[in-house]
GROMACS .gro file of C-alpha atoms in nm:
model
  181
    1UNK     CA    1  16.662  16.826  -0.983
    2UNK     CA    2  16.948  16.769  -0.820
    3UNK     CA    3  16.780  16.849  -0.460
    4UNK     CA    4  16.572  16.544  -0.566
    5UNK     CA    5  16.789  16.305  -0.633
    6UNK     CA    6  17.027  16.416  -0.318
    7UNK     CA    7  16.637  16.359  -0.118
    8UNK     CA    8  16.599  16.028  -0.316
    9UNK     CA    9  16.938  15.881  -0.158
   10UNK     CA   10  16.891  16.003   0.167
   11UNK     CA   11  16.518  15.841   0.178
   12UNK     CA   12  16.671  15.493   0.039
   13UNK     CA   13  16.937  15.481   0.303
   14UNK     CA   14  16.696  15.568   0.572
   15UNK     CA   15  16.503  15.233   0.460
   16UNK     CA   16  16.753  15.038   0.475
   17UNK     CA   17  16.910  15.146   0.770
   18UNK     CA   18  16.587  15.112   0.924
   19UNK     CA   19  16.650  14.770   0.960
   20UNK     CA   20  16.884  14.784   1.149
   21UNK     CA   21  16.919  14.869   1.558
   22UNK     CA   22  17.231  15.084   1.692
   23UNK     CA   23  17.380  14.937   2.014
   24UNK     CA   24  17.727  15.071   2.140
   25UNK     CA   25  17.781  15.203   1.750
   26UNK     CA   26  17.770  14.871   1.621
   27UNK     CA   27  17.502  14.751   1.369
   28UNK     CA   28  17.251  14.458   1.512
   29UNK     CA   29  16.982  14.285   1.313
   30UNK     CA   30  16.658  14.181   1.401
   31UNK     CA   31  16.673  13.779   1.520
   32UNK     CA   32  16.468  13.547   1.292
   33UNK     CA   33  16.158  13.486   1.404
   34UNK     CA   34  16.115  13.095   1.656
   35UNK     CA   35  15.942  12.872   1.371
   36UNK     CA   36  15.737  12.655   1.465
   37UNK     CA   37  15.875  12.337   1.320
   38UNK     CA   38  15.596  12.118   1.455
   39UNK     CA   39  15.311  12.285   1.259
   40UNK     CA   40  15.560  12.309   0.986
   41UNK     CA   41  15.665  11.947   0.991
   42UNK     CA   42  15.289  11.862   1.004
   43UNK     CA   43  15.191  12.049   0.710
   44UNK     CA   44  15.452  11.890   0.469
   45UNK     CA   45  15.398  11.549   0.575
   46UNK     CA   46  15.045  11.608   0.502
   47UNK     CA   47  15.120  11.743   0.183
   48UNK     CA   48  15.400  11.460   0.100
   49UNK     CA   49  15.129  11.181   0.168
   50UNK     CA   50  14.855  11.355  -0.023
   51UNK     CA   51  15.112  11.372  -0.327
   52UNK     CA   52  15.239  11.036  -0.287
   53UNK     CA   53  15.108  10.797  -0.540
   54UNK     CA   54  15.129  10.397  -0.505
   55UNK     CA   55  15.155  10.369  -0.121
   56UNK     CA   56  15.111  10.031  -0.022
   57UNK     CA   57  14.754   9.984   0.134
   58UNK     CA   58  14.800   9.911   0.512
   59UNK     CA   59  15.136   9.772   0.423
   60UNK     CA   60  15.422   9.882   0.706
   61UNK     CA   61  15.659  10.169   0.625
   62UNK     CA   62  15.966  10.266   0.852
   63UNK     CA   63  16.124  10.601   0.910
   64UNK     CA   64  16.467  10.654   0.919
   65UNK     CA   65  16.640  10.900   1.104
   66UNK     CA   66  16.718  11.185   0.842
   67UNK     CA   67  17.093  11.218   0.797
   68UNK     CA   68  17.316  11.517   0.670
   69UNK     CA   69  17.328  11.534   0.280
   70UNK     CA   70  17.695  11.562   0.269
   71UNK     CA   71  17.734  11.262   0.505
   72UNK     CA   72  17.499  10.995   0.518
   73UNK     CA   73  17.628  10.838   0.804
   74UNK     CA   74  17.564  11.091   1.029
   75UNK     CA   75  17.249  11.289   1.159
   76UNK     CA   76  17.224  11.539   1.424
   77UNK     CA   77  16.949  11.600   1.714
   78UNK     CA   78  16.752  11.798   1.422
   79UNK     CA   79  16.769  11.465   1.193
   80UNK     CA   80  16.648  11.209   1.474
   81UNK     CA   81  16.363  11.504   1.558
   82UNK     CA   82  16.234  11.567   1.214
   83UNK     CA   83  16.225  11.226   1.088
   84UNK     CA   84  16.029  11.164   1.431
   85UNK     CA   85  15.747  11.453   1.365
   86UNK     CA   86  15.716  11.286   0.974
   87UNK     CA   87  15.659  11.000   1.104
   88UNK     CA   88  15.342  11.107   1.335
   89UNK     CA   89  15.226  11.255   1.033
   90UNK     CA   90  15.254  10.959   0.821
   91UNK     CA   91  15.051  10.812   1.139
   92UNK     CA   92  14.793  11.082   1.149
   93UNK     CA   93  14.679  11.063   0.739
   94UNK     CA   94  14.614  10.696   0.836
   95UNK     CA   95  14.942  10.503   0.692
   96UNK     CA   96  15.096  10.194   0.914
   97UNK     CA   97  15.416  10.308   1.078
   98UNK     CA   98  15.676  10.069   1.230
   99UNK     CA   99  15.862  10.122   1.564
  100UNK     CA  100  16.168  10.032   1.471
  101UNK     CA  101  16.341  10.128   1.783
  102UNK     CA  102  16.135   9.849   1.975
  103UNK     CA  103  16.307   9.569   1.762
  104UNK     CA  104  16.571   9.378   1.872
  105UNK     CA  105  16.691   9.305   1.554
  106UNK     CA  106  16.777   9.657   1.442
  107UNK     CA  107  17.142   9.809   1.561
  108UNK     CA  108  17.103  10.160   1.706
  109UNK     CA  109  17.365  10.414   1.764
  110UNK     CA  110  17.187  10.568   2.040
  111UNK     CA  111  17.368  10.915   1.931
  112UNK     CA  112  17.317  10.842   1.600
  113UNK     CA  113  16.963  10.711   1.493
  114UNK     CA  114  16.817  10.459   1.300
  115UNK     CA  115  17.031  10.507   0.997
  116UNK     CA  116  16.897  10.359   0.690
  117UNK     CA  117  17.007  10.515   0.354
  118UNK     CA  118  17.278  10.305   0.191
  119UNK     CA  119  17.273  10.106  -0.148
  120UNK     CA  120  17.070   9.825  -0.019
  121UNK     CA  121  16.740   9.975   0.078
  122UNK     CA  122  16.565   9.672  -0.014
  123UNK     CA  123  16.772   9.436   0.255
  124UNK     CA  124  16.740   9.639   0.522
  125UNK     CA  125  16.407   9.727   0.479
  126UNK     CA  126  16.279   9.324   0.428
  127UNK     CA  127  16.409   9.229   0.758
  128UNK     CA  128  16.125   9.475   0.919
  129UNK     CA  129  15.855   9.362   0.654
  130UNK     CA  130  15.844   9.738   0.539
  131UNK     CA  131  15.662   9.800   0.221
  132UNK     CA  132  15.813  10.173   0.225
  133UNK     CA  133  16.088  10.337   0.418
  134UNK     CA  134  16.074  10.732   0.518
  135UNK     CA  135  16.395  10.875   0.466
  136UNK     CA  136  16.540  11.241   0.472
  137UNK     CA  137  16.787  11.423   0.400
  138UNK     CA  138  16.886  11.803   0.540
  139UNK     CA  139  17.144  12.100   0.451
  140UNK     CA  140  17.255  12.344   0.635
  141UNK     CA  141  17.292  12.705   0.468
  142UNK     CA  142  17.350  13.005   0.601
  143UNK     CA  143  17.009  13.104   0.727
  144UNK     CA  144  16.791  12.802   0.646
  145UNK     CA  145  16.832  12.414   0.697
  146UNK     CA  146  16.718  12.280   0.401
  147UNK     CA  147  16.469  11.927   0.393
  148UNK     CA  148  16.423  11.698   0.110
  149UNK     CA  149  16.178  11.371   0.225
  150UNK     CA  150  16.057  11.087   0.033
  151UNK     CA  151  15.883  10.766   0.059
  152UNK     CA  152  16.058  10.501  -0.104
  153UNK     CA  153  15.915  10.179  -0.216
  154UNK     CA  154  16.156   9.946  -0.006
  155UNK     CA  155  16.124   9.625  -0.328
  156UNK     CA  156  16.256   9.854  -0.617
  157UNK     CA  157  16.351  10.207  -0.462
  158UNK     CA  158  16.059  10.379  -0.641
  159UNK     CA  159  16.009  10.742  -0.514
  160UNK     CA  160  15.616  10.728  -0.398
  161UNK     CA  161  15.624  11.084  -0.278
  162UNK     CA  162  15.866  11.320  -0.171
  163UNK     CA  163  15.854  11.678  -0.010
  164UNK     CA  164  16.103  11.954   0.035
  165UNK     CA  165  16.096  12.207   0.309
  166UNK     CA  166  16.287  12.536   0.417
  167UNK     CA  167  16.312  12.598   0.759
  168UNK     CA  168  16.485  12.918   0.902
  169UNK     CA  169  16.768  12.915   1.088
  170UNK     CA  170  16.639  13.010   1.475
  171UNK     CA  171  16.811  12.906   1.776
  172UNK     CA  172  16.647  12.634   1.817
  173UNK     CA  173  16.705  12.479   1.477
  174UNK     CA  174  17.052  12.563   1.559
  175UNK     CA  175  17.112  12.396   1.865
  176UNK     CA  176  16.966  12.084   1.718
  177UNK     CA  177  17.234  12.046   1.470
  178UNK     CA  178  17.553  11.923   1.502
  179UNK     CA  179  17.853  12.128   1.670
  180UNK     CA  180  18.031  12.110   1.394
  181UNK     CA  181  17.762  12.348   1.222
   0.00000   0.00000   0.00000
């Protein structure tokens, strides 16, 4: 019996030291795995428009640059990028998106994005004629970079639709956020 259990411990170590690599005596893990964010971001706009209910027919939404949850003034090359890939899916299941960066009317912080969450939604969003805005939110955690996304009626703030996604934290999700991460 007790040859068993001695076997037991030895076989559980050995799986889950197997996961790990020996270089130089130190322990390495195996890198995450590149995701591929496009086919990822593509999937869960899909999904967020075919959950939405109450989008206005043909009328113009905006998307804003997605901003850092714990700061909603600033965003990060991952922000500007994912709100960018939402809104080509919001293009490709047939909804009217704006260009906002073609306006003249709209101040840009070139480093920064087209900011829009703030407590008048309905202001900002009028002077473009939006019926909706896209906006986004992200957090980072250890090993993921957590998305929330909604649609937001721009006249009373009603959530339409709104999607959440988990992306894993590769290098190149990495390098897109900001160096203080």
């Amino acid at each position: 019996m007790y040859r068993v259990k001695n076997f037991a411990v030895a076989a559980i170590a050995c799986v889950l030291l197997s996961a790990c690599a020996s270089q130089g005596g130190a322990p390495t893990f195996a890198a995450p795995q590149e995701v591929d964010v496009v086919k990822l971001m593509n999937a869960s706009a899909a999904d967020l428009v075919a959950n939405a209910s109450g989008l206005p027919p043909g009328g113009p939404i905006i998307a804003a640059t997605f901003v850092d949850i714990d700061n909603l003034q600033q965003s990060s090359t991952l922000g500007r990028t994912l709100a960018e890939m939402f809104a080509t899916g919001l293009v490709r299941a047939g909804l009217t998106v704006m260009e906002v960066k073609m306006r003249d009317s709209l101040f840009i912080r070139e480093t920064t994005g087209e900011l829009i969450l703030s407590r008048d939604i309905r202001r900002l969003s009028a002077s473009h004629d939006a019926q909706a805005v896209l906006i986004g939110t992200y957090a980072q955690a250890e090993s993921m970079v957590y998305l929330n996304v909604r649609i937001v009626r721009s006249s009373d703030n009603v959530v339409l639709g709104a999607s959440n996604v988990q992306l894993p934290m590769d290098k190149n999700i990495r390098a897109m956020l900001s160096p203080a991460w």
